[in-house]
Coordinates of C-alpha atoms in Angstrom, one line a residue:
M1 CA 89.0 -41.6 -55.6
L2 CA 87.5 -38.8 -53.5
G3 CA 90.9 -37.4 -53.1
S4 CA 91.1 -36.7 -56.9
I5 CA 88.4 -34.1 -56.8
A6 CA 89.3 -30.7 -58.2
G7 CA 91.9 -28.9 -56.0
E8 CA 89.9 -25.9 -54.9
S9 CA 89.1 -27.4 -51.4
I10 CA 92.9 -28.3 -51.1
R11 CA 93.8 -24.7 -51.9
A12 CA 91.2 -23.4 -49.4
S13 CA 92.6 -25.9 -46.8
V14 CA 96.1 -24.7 -47.4
A15 CA 95.0 -21.1 -47.2
W16 CA 93.2 -21.7 -43.9
H17 CA 96.3 -23.3 -42.3
D18 CA 98.6 -20.5 -43.6
C19 CA 96.2 -17.8 -42.3
S20 CA 95.6 -19.6 -39.0
S21 CA 99.3 -19.7 -38.4
K22 CA 99.7 -16.0 -39.1
I23 CA 96.9 -15.1 -36.9
R24 CA 98.3 -17.3 -33.9
Q25 CA 101.8 -15.9 -34.4
R26 CA 100.8 -12.2 -34.3
P27 CA 97.7 -11.9 -32.0
F28 CA 98.9 -8.6 -30.6
R29 CA 98.2 -6.5 -33.7
V30 CA 95.1 -7.0 -35.6
T31 CA 95.3 -5.2 -39.0
A32 CA 93.2 -5.3 -42.1
P33 CA 95.3 -8.1 -43.7
H34 CA 94.7 -10.1 -40.5
L35 CA 91.0 -9.5 -40.6
R36 CA 91.0 -10.7 -44.3
C37 CA 93.1 -13.6 -43.4
R38 CA 90.7 -14.5 -40.5
A39 CA 87.7 -14.3 -42.8
Q40 CA 89.5 -16.6 -45.3
A41 CA 90.3 -19.0 -42.5
Q42 CA 86.7 -19.1 -41.3
A43 CA 85.3 -19.5 -44.8
A44 CA 87.7 -22.4 -45.5
E45 CA 86.8 -24.3 -42.3
P46 CA 84.2 -27.1 -42.7
L47 CA 80.6 -26.4 -41.8
M48 CA 80.8 -28.6 -38.7
V49 CA 83.9 -26.9 -37.3
R50 CA 82.2 -23.5 -37.8
A51 CA 79.1 -24.6 -36.0
A52 CA 81.1 -26.2 -33.1
K53 CA 82.7 -22.7 -32.7
G54 CA 79.3 -21.1 -32.5
Q55 CA 79.7 -19.2 -35.7
E56 CA 76.6 -18.4 -37.9
V57 CA 76.2 -21.2 -40.5
E58 CA 73.7 -21.7 -43.4
R59 CA 72.3 -24.8 -41.8
P60 CA 73.1 -27.2 -39.0
P61 CA 75.7 -29.7 -40.0
C62 CA 74.9 -33.3 -39.5
W63 CA 76.8 -36.5 -38.7
M64 CA 76.0 -39.6 -36.8
M65 CA 77.7 -41.5 -34.0
R66 CA 78.5 -45.0 -35.2
Q67 CA 77.7 -43.9 -38.7
A68 CA 80.2 -46.5 -39.9
G69 CA 79.1 -49.9 -38.7
R70 CA 77.1 -53.1 -38.9
Y71 CA 73.8 -51.5 -40.2
Q72 CA 75.7 -50.8 -43.6
Q73 CA 75.8 -53.7 -46.0
A74 CA 79.2 -52.5 -47.2
Y75 CA 80.5 -52.9 -43.7
R76 CA 79.0 -56.3 -43.2
D77 CA 80.6 -57.5 -46.5
L78 CA 84.0 -56.2 -45.4
A79 CA 83.7 -57.8 -42.0
K80 CA 83.1 -61.2 -43.7
K81 CA 86.6 -60.8 -45.3
H82 CA 88.2 -59.5 -42.1
P83 CA 86.3 -61.0 -39.2
S84 CA 88.6 -59.6 -36.5
F85 CA 87.4 -56.2 -35.1
R86 CA 91.0 -55.6 -34.0
E87 CA 92.3 -56.1 -37.5
R88 CA 89.5 -53.8 -38.9
S89 CA 90.3 -51.0 -36.4
E90 CA 94.0 -51.3 -36.3
T91 CA 94.9 -51.6 -40.0
T92 CA 95.3 -48.3 -41.7
D93 CA 93.7 -49.2 -45.1
L94 CA 90.8 -50.9 -43.4
I95 CA 90.3 -47.9 -41.0
V96 CA 90.2 -45.5 -43.9
E97 CA 87.9 -47.7 -46.0
I98 CA 85.4 -48.2 -43.2
S99 CA 85.5 -44.6 -42.2
L100 CA 84.7 -43.6 -45.7
Q101 CA 81.8 -46.0 -46.2
P102 CA 79.1 -43.6 -44.8
W103 CA 80.9 -40.7 -46.5
K104 CA 80.5 -42.3 -49.9
S105 CA 76.9 -43.3 -49.2
F106 CA 75.5 -40.2 -47.4
R107 CA 78.0 -37.4 -47.6
P108 CA 77.7 -36.4 -43.8
D109 CA 79.3 -33.2 -42.6
G110 CA 81.6 -35.1 -40.3
V111 CA 83.7 -38.1 -41.0
I112 CA 84.8 -39.8 -37.7
L113 CA 87.7 -42.2 -37.5
F114 CA 86.7 -45.8 -37.3
S115 CA 88.3 -47.0 -34.1
D116 CA 87.5 -47.8 -30.5
I117 CA 88.0 -46.0 -27.2
L118 CA 90.0 -49.0 -26.0
T119 CA 92.5 -48.8 -28.9
P120 CA 95.3 -46.9 -27.0
L121 CA 95.3 -49.4 -24.0
P122 CA 98.0 -51.7 -25.4
A123 CA 100.2 -48.7 -26.0
L124 CA 99.9 -47.9 -22.3
G125 CA 100.8 -51.5 -21.3
V126 CA 97.2 -52.9 -20.9
P127 CA 96.6 -55.5 -23.5
F128 CA 93.0 -56.6 -24.3
E129 CA 91.1 -59.0 -26.6
I130 CA 87.6 -58.8 -28.0
D131 CA 85.4 -61.7 -27.6
D132 CA 82.5 -61.9 -30.1
A133 CA 80.0 -62.6 -27.4
K134 CA 81.4 -60.9 -24.3
G135 CA 83.1 -57.8 -25.8
P136 CA 86.4 -56.6 -24.5
I137 CA 88.4 -58.7 -22.1
I138 CA 91.3 -57.6 -20.1
A139 CA 93.0 -60.6 -18.6
E140 CA 94.8 -58.7 -15.8
P141 CA 92.6 -55.9 -14.5
V142 CA 94.4 -53.1 -12.8
R143 CA 93.6 -53.4 -9.1
S144 CA 96.8 -52.6 -7.3
M145 CA 99.2 -49.6 -7.0
E146 CA 102.0 -51.8 -8.2
Q147 CA 100.2 -52.4 -11.5
V148 CA 99.5 -48.6 -11.9
T149 CA 103.1 -47.8 -11.5
R150 CA 104.0 -50.4 -14.2
L151 CA 101.8 -48.6 -16.7
Q152 CA 103.9 -46.9 -19.4
P153 CA 103.7 -43.5 -21.1
L154 CA 101.7 -43.7 -24.4
D155 CA 103.8 -45.3 -27.1
L156 CA 102.6 -43.5 -30.2
Q157 CA 104.5 -45.9 -32.4
Q158 CA 102.1 -48.5 -31.5
L159 CA 99.3 -46.3 -32.7
H160 CA 100.8 -45.4 -36.0
F161 CA 97.7 -46.7 -37.9
V162 CA 95.5 -44.0 -36.2
G163 CA 97.7 -41.2 -37.3
E164 CA 98.2 -42.6 -40.8
A165 CA 94.4 -43.1 -41.2
L166 CA 93.5 -39.6 -40.1
T167 CA 96.0 -38.1 -42.5
S168 CA 94.6 -40.2 -45.3
L169 CA 91.0 -39.2 -44.4
R170 CA 91.9 -35.4 -44.6
Q171 CA 93.2 -36.1 -48.1
E172 CA 90.2 -38.2 -49.1
V173 CA 87.5 -35.8 -47.7
N174 CA 89.4 -33.0 -49.2
G175 CA 87.9 -30.1 -47.2
Q176 CA 84.3 -31.1 -47.9
A177 CA 83.6 -32.3 -44.4
A178 CA 85.3 -32.2 -41.0
V179 CA 87.5 -35.1 -40.0
L180 CA 86.8 -36.2 -36.4
G181 CA 89.0 -38.0 -34.0
F182 CA 87.8 -39.4 -30.7
V183 CA 88.9 -40.7 -27.3
G184 CA 87.5 -42.2 -24.2
S185 CA 87.3 -40.3 -20.9
P186 CA 89.6 -41.5 -18.1
W187 CA 86.6 -42.7 -16.0
T188 CA 85.2 -44.6 -18.9
L189 CA 88.4 -46.3 -19.8
A190 CA 89.1 -47.1 -16.0
T191 CA 85.8 -49.1 -15.9
Y192 CA 87.2 -51.5 -18.4
V193 CA 90.7 -51.5 -17.1
I194 CA 89.5 -52.1 -13.4
E195 CA 86.5 -54.3 -14.1
G196 CA 88.4 -56.4 -16.8
S197 CA 85.3 -56.3 -19.2
S198 CA 82.1 -54.5 -20.0
S199 CA 79.9 -54.1 -16.8
G200 CA 76.4 -53.2 -16.0
L201 CA 77.0 -52.4 -12.3
Y202 CA 80.6 -51.2 -12.1
K203 CA 80.8 -52.7 -8.6
T204 CA 84.6 -53.0 -8.5
I205 CA 85.5 -49.4 -9.6
K206 CA 82.7 -47.9 -7.6
T207 CA 83.7 -49.6 -4.4
M208 CA 87.2 -48.5 -5.1
I209 CA 86.1 -44.9 -4.7
H210 CA 85.6 -45.6 -1.1
G211 CA 87.9 -48.5 -0.4
N212 CA 91.0 -47.4 -2.3
P213 CA 90.7 -43.8 -3.6
D214 CA 94.4 -43.2 -3.9
L215 CA 94.8 -46.1 -6.3
L216 CA 91.9 -44.9 -8.4
S217 CA 93.1 -41.4 -8.5
A218 CA 96.5 -42.5 -9.5
L219 CA 95.1 -44.6 -12.4
L220 CA 92.8 -41.8 -13.6
S221 CA 95.6 -39.2 -13.5
H222 CA 97.8 -41.4 -15.6
L223 CA 95.0 -42.0 -18.1
A224 CA 94.2 -38.4 -18.3
E225 CA 97.7 -37.3 -19.2
Q226 CA 98.1 -40.1 -21.7
I227 CA 94.7 -39.6 -23.4
A228 CA 95.6 -35.9 -23.6
T229 CA 98.7 -36.9 -25.5
Y230 CA 96.6 -39.2 -27.7
S231 CA 94.1 -36.4 -28.5
C232 CA 96.8 -34.0 -29.5
F233 CA 98.5 -36.8 -31.7
Q234 CA 95.2 -37.2 -33.5
I235 CA 94.9 -33.5 -34.1
R236 CA 98.5 -33.3 -35.5
S237 CA 97.6 -36.2 -37.7
G238 CA 94.6 -34.5 -39.3
A239 CA 91.6 -34.4 -36.8
Q240 CA 89.7 -31.2 -37.0
C241 CA 87.5 -31.9 -34.1
I242 CA 87.9 -34.2 -31.1
Q243 CA 84.9 -36.2 -29.7
L244 CA 85.5 -37.1 -26.0
F245 CA 83.2 -40.0 -24.9
D246 CA 82.5 -40.3 -21.1
S247 CA 80.2 -43.2 -22.1
W248 CA 79.8 -44.4 -18.5
G249 CA 80.0 -41.1 -16.7
G250 CA 76.2 -41.0 -16.6
Q251 CA 76.3 -44.0 -14.3
L252 CA 77.7 -41.8 -11.5
P253 CA 75.6 -39.5 -9.2
P254 CA 76.4 -35.9 -10.1
Q255 CA 78.6 -35.1 -7.0
V256 CA 80.6 -38.3 -7.5
W257 CA 81.0 -37.4 -11.3
D258 CA 82.4 -34.0 -10.1
R259 CA 85.1 -35.8 -8.2
W260 CA 85.9 -38.8 -10.3
S261 CA 85.3 -37.8 -13.9
R262 CA 85.2 -34.1 -14.3
P263 CA 88.9 -33.2 -13.1
Y264 CA 90.4 -35.8 -15.5
I265 CA 88.2 -34.6 -18.4
E266 CA 89.4 -31.1 -17.7
T267 CA 93.0 -32.2 -17.8
I268 CA 92.4 -33.4 -21.4
V269 CA 90.5 -30.3 -22.5
K270 CA 93.0 -28.0 -21.1
R271 CA 95.9 -29.7 -22.8
I272 CA 94.1 -29.7 -26.1
K273 CA 93.3 -26.0 -25.7
A274 CA 96.9 -25.2 -24.8
E275 CA 98.3 -27.0 -27.9
H276 CA 95.5 -26.7 -30.4
P277 CA 93.3 -23.7 -29.3
D278 CA 91.4 -23.7 -32.6
V279 CA 90.2 -27.3 -32.4
P280 CA 86.7 -27.8 -31.0
V281 CA 86.1 -30.5 -28.3
T282 CA 82.8 -32.2 -28.0
L283 CA 82.0 -34.0 -24.7
Y284 CA 79.3 -36.7 -24.7
A285 CA 78.1 -38.8 -21.8
N286 CA 75.3 -41.2 -22.2
G287 CA 72.5 -40.9 -19.6
S288 CA 73.8 -37.4 -18.7
G289 CA 70.5 -35.5 -18.2
G290 CA 71.4 -34.7 -14.7
L291 CA 75.0 -33.7 -15.6
I292 CA 74.8 -31.3 -18.6
E293 CA 75.6 -28.2 -16.6
R294 CA 78.5 -29.9 -15.1
L295 CA 79.7 -31.1 -18.6
A296 CA 79.6 -27.5 -19.8
R297 CA 81.9 -26.4 -16.9
T298 CA 84.8 -28.7 -18.3
G299 CA 85.7 -26.2 -21.0
A300 CA 84.3 -28.3 -23.8
D301 CA 83.1 -26.3 -26.8
V302 CA 80.2 -28.6 -27.6
I303 CA 78.0 -30.6 -25.3
G304 CA 76.6 -33.9 -26.8
L305 CA 73.0 -34.5 -25.7
D306 CA 71.4 -37.9 -25.5
W307 CA 67.8 -38.4 -26.7
T308 CA 66.3 -38.4 -23.3
L309 CA 66.6 -34.5 -23.0
D310 CA 64.3 -32.1 -24.7
M311 CA 66.4 -29.9 -26.8
A312 CA 64.7 -26.8 -25.7
D313 CA 65.1 -27.7 -22.0
A314 CA 68.8 -28.5 -22.6
R315 CA 69.4 -25.1 -24.3
A316 CA 67.7 -23.2 -21.5
R317 CA 69.8 -25.0 -18.9
L318 CA 73.0 -24.5 -20.8
Q319 CA 72.2 -20.8 -21.3
K320 CA 73.3 -20.4 -17.7
E321 CA 76.7 -22.1 -18.3
G322 CA 78.0 -19.8 -21.1
N323 CA 75.6 -21.2 -23.8
P324 CA 78.0 -23.7 -25.4
A325 CA 77.3 -25.4 -28.7
V326 CA 75.3 -28.5 -28.6
Q327 CA 75.2 -31.8 -30.5
G328 CA 72.2 -34.1 -30.9
N329 CA 69.7 -35.3 -30.2
I330 CA 67.4 -37.4 -32.3
D331 CA 66.3 -40.7 -30.7
P332 CA 68.2 -43.5 -32.6
V333 CA 65.0 -45.6 -32.8
M334 CA 63.4 -42.8 -34.8
L335 CA 65.3 -44.1 -37.8
F336 CA 63.2 -47.2 -37.7
A337 CA 60.0 -45.0 -38.2
D338 CA 58.3 -43.7 -41.4
Q339 CA 60.1 -40.9 -43.1
D340 CA 57.4 -38.3 -42.3
S341 CA 58.1 -38.9 -38.6
I342 CA 61.8 -38.8 -39.2
A343 CA 61.5 -35.4 -41.0
A344 CA 59.2 -34.0 -38.2
A345 CA 61.7 -35.1 -35.5
V346 CA 64.6 -33.4 -37.4
R347 CA 62.7 -30.2 -37.8
D348 CA 61.7 -30.2 -34.2
C349 CA 65.3 -30.6 -33.1
I350 CA 66.6 -27.9 -35.3
A351 CA 63.9 -25.4 -34.3
K352 CA 64.5 -26.0 -30.6
A353 CA 68.2 -25.8 -30.9
G354 CA 68.2 -22.4 -32.4
P355 CA 70.2 -20.7 -35.2
R356 CA 73.7 -21.0 -33.8
G357 CA 75.9 -23.7 -32.3
H358 CA 74.0 -26.8 -33.2
I359 CA 75.4 -30.0 -34.8
L360 CA 72.5 -32.4 -35.7
N361 CA 73.2 -35.9 -34.6
L362 CA 71.5 -38.8 -33.0
G363 CA 71.3 -39.0 -29.2
H364 CA 73.4 -42.1 -29.4
G365 CA 74.9 -44.3 -32.1
V366 CA 73.2 -45.8 -35.1
L367 CA 71.6 -49.0 -34.1
V368 CA 72.2 -52.4 -35.7
G369 CA 69.4 -53.0 -38.2
T370 CA 68.7 -49.5 -38.9
P371 CA 67.5 -49.2 -42.6
E372 CA 70.1 -47.6 -44.6
E373 CA 67.5 -45.7 -46.6
N374 CA 66.4 -44.0 -43.5
V375 CA 69.9 -42.9 -42.6
A376 CA 70.2 -41.5 -46.1
F377 CA 66.8 -39.8 -45.7
M378 CA 67.9 -38.0 -42.4
F379 CA 71.0 -36.8 -44.0
D380 CA 69.1 -35.5 -47.0
I381 CA 66.5 -33.7 -44.8
A382 CA 69.4 -32.2 -42.8
R383 CA 71.0 -30.8 -45.9
K384 CA 67.7 -29.2 -47.0
S385 CA 66.8 -27.7 -43.5
T386 CA 67.6 -24.4 -42.1
Y387 CA 66.5 -23.0 -38.8
K388 CA 63.9 -20.6 -40.3
Q389 CA 62.4 -23.4 -42.3
A390 CA 62.3 -25.7 -39.1
V391 CA 60.5 -22.9 -37.1
A392 CA 58.0 -22.2 -39.9
A393 CA 57.2 -26.0 -40.3

């Protein structure tokens, strides 16, 4: 078991928590012991956490969105035994096993919880099912104020498997990588809750912006408060970073996103920062090339970039917004190419991202059918790559 590895990492993790607690309790007086404690805390934090905070690191950390999934033979074998996605994503032992599959194969710098952005919906009073062909199905979409008022506060007891899995992952990874939790943004969750299923046009929710804005605002406000609670629950359970997916935020014009997505994301980020100020938050929106400055204004620590942006251009644009850390942004299709091309893409991304505040990732999730050996190759190249080497290449 990974959790049986020598206890040095556990001692470091304990020291980090102890020191962090001391620093937070007495911020008014910085003494030599406090400085030593802070140095110990930073050294004990995983590479990815330090990079997310903009600290100087020896190399850019690397993980991949959807790094646990159908491209892996181990996952496909497990799915044959447990064909229900809900079972796989709502059973503690299976969540842990699946989350650790890429960790055992590739040793990424981040291990993300295997789950789904819709997982908390039943705990809010919105049941859903997953159809193998159609995806998520919500039998009674929320389209009236009466339905919104019937929504309940998040029942964390119904999400015990999430907390248990995160706690187990912290033990298994044993300080050698960051454990990531994740949530969906209120806007993105609302697209499913209102449309009743996946959508390509989002007609119902977009027309609600104009036809019934009070209803939409009430729903988004409720989702924001409850997802903030869910985020903090994940952190208390063991998550060291939170990835916030505004997956369909990029479907909105920028000025519409400012009104109907940004304020509710800010609610979540502010709550996390109030309760867990040391935990970095990464905000990712697919198709967000026209939004990245706005994403940075939410208070998120890290801005996830999709593959349609040039990393150098994105860095230049974000420089004007406080220069937050960035994550990304290799084209997922690149992992179908030859390994020389993969290496060149990784070096180009690292060189353009610069020496601080970069988490190497794909610009979207690992695609079904991606060769596992190429995923392994990208992780291997990432471990061997520094900013200076990338610039010189």
